[in-house]
Amino acid sequence: GAGVSQSPSNKVTEKGKDVELRCDPISGHTALYWYRQSLGQGLEFLIYFQGNSAPDKSGLPSDRFSAERTGGSVSTLTIQRTQQEDSAVYLCASSARQGVLSGEKLFFGSGTQLSVL
Amino acid sequence: GENVEQHLSTLSVQEGDSAVIKCTYSDSASNYFPWYKQELGKGPQLIIDIRSNVGEKKDQRIAVTLNKTAKHFSLHITETQPEDSAVYFCAASRRGGSYKLIFGSGTRLLVRP
């Protein structure tokens, strides 16, 4: 079946503009994660959604970042007033049940390459 | 909080040789250690994982070993092939206590033909 789908695959924006990144998880997966991968760096946790529970936003780097998940499926990561340091690959992952908490593996999308000029 | 260190940023080996990538972790309560492989332009993909109740796990040409006392775990790839060339990430979490995977910074493996 289809894997995790992210769009757009590439996004170039000007400093100060807002951007929205979209993630379509695998159907039936209740856990959804956003990670950020900066050049030459590891994966930095941003936010975690599990079912109808309140999301864990502890990884969001500033209040310019927000995310929502509608209907327990599609998620959107929004970055307001983008800065050059926001340039990175934004990866979405989904997992069955409670994800890592229950020992489930993560399925990653191919990511959105964000470039802020 | 948990910290996962992956000290080797790049590793180059000759095709057919073995490759070993090591990671260290800080949280002694960590008990789940996956390895992900990321090919160019793609998202990371789980290749093998180990839980703290075992010391070694093998799957064909890849294996992972865990030393809980020293708090390090390693990925072993034998008989390397050009298609093994990718970035490999280690990660750790406290299964049952945390849903976050803390990743290392990645090791780029280059297998020379």
Coordinates of C-alpha atoms in Angstrom, one line a residue:
Chain A
G1 CA 0.0 0.0 0.0
A2 CA 0.9 3.7 0.0
G3 CA 3.6 4.9 2.3
V4 CA 3.8 8.2 4.1
S5 CA 3.3 11.1 1.6
Q6 CA 4.7 14.6 2.1
S7 CA 4.1 17.7 0.0
P8 CA 5.6 19.7 -1.4
S9 CA 8.9 17.8 -1.9
N10 CA 10.7 21.1 -2.3
K11 CA 9.8 24.6 -1.1
V12 CA 11.7 27.8 -1.7
T13 CA 10.5 30.8 0.1
E14 CA 11.6 34.3 1.1
K15 CA 12.6 35.3 4.6
G16 CA 9.5 36.5 6.5
K17 CA 7.0 34.4 4.5
D18 CA 4.8 31.7 6.0
V19 CA 4.9 28.1 4.8
E20 CA 2.7 25.1 5.2
L21 CA 4.1 21.5 4.9
R22 CA 1.7 18.6 4.5
C23 CA 1.9 15.0 5.7
D24 CA -0.4 12.1 4.7
P25 CA 0.3 9.2 7.1
I26 CA -0.2 5.6 6.3
S27 CA -3.9 4.8 6.6
G28 CA -4.8 3.5 10.1
H29 CA -1.7 4.8 11.7
T30 CA -2.6 6.7 14.9
A31 CA 0.8 8.0 15.8
L32 CA 2.4 10.8 13.8
Y33 CA 5.7 12.5 14.3
W34 CA 7.5 15.5 12.7
Y35 CA 11.3 15.7 12.7
R36 CA 13.7 18.2 11.3
Q37 CA 16.9 17.3 9.6
S38 CA 19.4 20.1 9.2
L39 CA 22.4 19.7 6.9
G40 CA 24.8 17.2 8.4
Q41 CA 22.8 16.8 11.5
G42 CA 20.7 14.1 13.0
L43 CA 16.9 14.1 13.2
E44 CA 15.5 16.6 15.7
F45 CA 12.1 15.8 17.2
L46 CA 9.5 18.5 16.7
I47 CA 6.0 17.3 17.6
Y48 CA 4.1 14.1 18.3
F49 CA 0.4 13.3 17.7
Q50 CA -1.4 10.2 19.1
G51 CA -5.0 9.7 18.3
N52 CA -7.2 12.3 19.9
S53 CA -4.8 13.1 22.7
A54 CA -3.2 16.5 23.1
P55 CA 0.0 16.6 21.0
D56 CA 3.4 16.8 22.5
K57 CA 4.8 20.1 21.2
S58 CA 7.9 20.1 23.4
G59 CA 10.3 19.9 20.4
L60 CA 9.0 23.0 18.5
P61 CA 11.9 25.4 18.4
S62 CA 9.9 28.6 18.7
D63 CA 6.3 30.0 18.7
R64 CA 6.7 30.5 14.9
F65 CA 6.2 26.8 14.5
S66 CA 2.8 25.1 14.9
A67 CA 1.2 21.9 13.7
E68 CA -2.2 20.4 13.6
R69 CA -3.7 17.1 12.7
T70 CA -7.2 17.0 11.3
G71 CA -9.5 14.0 11.7
G72 CA -6.7 11.9 13.1
S73 CA -5.1 11.7 9.7
V74 CA -3.5 14.5 7.6
S75 CA -1.1 16.8 9.4
T76 CA 0.1 20.3 8.6
L77 CA 3.3 21.9 9.9
T78 CA 3.2 25.7 9.7
I79 CA 6.2 28.0 10.0
Q80 CA 5.4 31.6 10.3
R81 CA 7.8 34.5 9.4
T82 CA 10.4 32.0 8.1
Q83 CA 14.1 32.6 8.9
Q84 CA 17.1 31.4 7.1
E85 CA 17.9 29.0 10.0
D86 CA 14.6 27.3 9.3
S87 CA 16.1 25.8 6.1
A88 CA 16.2 22.1 6.5
V89 CA 14.5 18.8 5.5
Y90 CA 11.2 18.4 7.4
L91 CA 10.4 14.7 7.9
C92 CA 7.0 13.2 8.8
A93 CA 6.7 9.7 10.2
S94 CA 3.7 7.6 11.2
S95 CA 3.3 4.4 13.2
A96 CA 0.7 2.0 14.3
R97 CA -0.7 2.2 17.8
Q98 CA 1.4 4.3 20.1
G99 CA 4.5 4.3 17.9
V100 CA 7.8 4.0 19.8
L101 CA 6.0 3.8 23.1
S102 CA 4.6 0.4 22.1
G103 CA 7.6 -0.7 20.3
E104 CA 6.3 0.0 16.8
K105 CA 8.6 1.1 14.1
L106 CA 8.4 4.5 12.4
F107 CA 7.6 4.8 8.7
F108 CA 9.1 8.0 7.3
G109 CA 8.1 10.1 4.3
S110 CA 10.7 11.4 1.9
G111 CA 10.5 14.8 3.5
T112 CA 10.1 18.4 2.4
Q113 CA 13.3 20.3 1.6
L114 CA 12.7 23.9 2.8
S115 CA 15.0 26.6 1.6
V116 CA 14.6 30.1 3.0
L117 CA 16.3 32.8 1.0
Chain B
G1 CA 17.5 14.1 28.8
E2 CA 18.7 11.4 26.6
N3 CA 21.7 12.1 24.3
V4 CA 22.8 9.8 21.5
E5 CA 26.3 10.2 20.1
Q6 CA 27.4 9.0 16.7
H7 CA 31.1 10.0 16.5
L8 CA 31.9 8.8 13.0
S9 CA 30.5 11.2 10.4
T10 CA 31.9 9.3 7.5
L11 CA 33.2 5.7 6.9
S12 CA 34.7 4.5 3.6
V13 CA 35.2 0.7 3.0
Q14 CA 36.1 -1.5 0.1
E15 CA 33.4 -3.6 -1.3
G16 CA 33.3 -6.9 0.4
D17 CA 34.8 -5.6 3.6
S18 CA 32.9 -5.2 6.9
A19 CA 31.7 -1.9 8.3
V20 CA 31.1 -1.1 12.0
I21 CA 29.3 2.0 13.2
K22 CA 29.2 2.7 16.9
C23 CA 26.8 4.9 19.0
T24 CA 26.8 5.8 22.7
Y25 CA 23.9 6.8 24.8
S26 CA 23.5 8.6 28.1
D27 CA 20.2 7.5 29.6
S28 CA 20.7 4.2 31.4
A29 CA 16.9 3.7 31.2
S30 CA 17.0 3.5 27.4
N31 CA 15.9 0.0 26.3
Y32 CA 15.1 0.3 22.6
F33 CA 17.8 0.9 20.0
P34 CA 16.9 1.0 16.3
W35 CA 19.1 1.7 13.3
Y36 CA 17.7 3.6 10.3
K37 CA 19.2 3.8 6.8
Q38 CA 18.6 6.9 4.7
E39 CA 19.3 6.8 1.0
L40 CA 19.7 10.0 -1.1
G41 CA 16.4 11.8 -1.4
K42 CA 14.4 9.4 0.7
G43 CA 13.2 9.2 4.3
P44 CA 15.0 7.0 6.8
Q45 CA 14.0 3.3 6.9
L46 CA 14.3 0.9 9.8
I47 CA 16.8 -1.8 9.0
I48 CA 17.3 -3.5 12.4
D49 CA 16.5 -2.9 16.1
I50 CA 17.4 -4.4 19.4
R51 CA 15.9 -4.3 22.8
S52 CA 17.9 -4.3 26.0
N53 CA 17.0 -7.8 27.0
V54 CA 19.4 -9.2 24.3
G55 CA 23.0 -8.5 23.5
E56 CA 23.0 -9.2 19.8
K57 CA 20.6 -9.5 16.9
K58 CA 21.4 -10.6 13.3
D59 CA 19.5 -10.3 10.1
Q60 CA 21.5 -11.7 7.1
R61 CA 24.4 -9.4 6.5
I62 CA 23.6 -6.9 9.3
A63 CA 23.8 -7.3 13.0
V64 CA 23.5 -5.0 16.0
T65 CA 25.3 -5.5 19.3
L66 CA 24.5 -3.8 22.6
N67 CA 26.7 -3.3 25.6
K68 CA 24.5 -2.0 28.4
T69 CA 27.3 -1.6 30.9
A70 CA 29.3 0.7 28.6
K71 CA 26.1 2.2 27.2
H72 CA 27.0 1.7 23.5
F73 CA 25.6 -0.2 20.6
S74 CA 27.0 -0.9 17.2
L75 CA 25.8 -1.7 13.7
H76 CA 27.8 -4.4 11.8
I77 CA 27.5 -4.9 8.1
T78 CA 29.4 -7.8 6.5
E79 CA 30.3 -8.3 2.9
T80 CA 29.5 -4.7 2.0
Q81 CA 28.0 -3.9 -1.4
P82 CA 27.7 -0.6 -3.2
E83 CA 24.0 -0.5 -2.4
D84 CA 24.9 -0.3 1.3
S85 CA 26.2 3.2 0.6
A86 CA 23.8 5.5 2.6
V87 CA 23.6 7.5 5.8
Y88 CA 23.0 5.4 8.9
F89 CA 21.3 6.8 12.0
C90 CA 21.2 5.2 15.4
A91 CA 18.5 6.0 17.9
A92 CA 17.4 5.3 21.4
S93 CA 14.3 5.5 23.5
R94 CA 12.8 4.2 26.7
R95 CA 10.1 1.9 25.4
G96 CA 7.2 2.0 27.8
G97 CA 8.4 5.4 29.1
S98 CA 8.8 7.6 26.1
Y99 CA 7.5 7.8 22.6
K100 CA 10.4 9.9 21.4
L101 CA 13.2 8.5 19.4
I102 CA 16.4 10.4 20.0
F103 CA 18.7 10.1 17.0
G104 CA 22.4 10.3 16.5
S105 CA 23.9 12.7 13.9
G106 CA 24.3 10.0 11.3
T107 CA 27.2 8.2 9.6
R108 CA 27.7 8.4 5.8
L109 CA 28.9 5.0 4.6
L110 CA 30.6 4.8 1.3
V111 CA 31.3 1.4 -0.2
R112 CA 34.0 1.6 -2.9
P113 CA 33.6 -0.8 -5.8

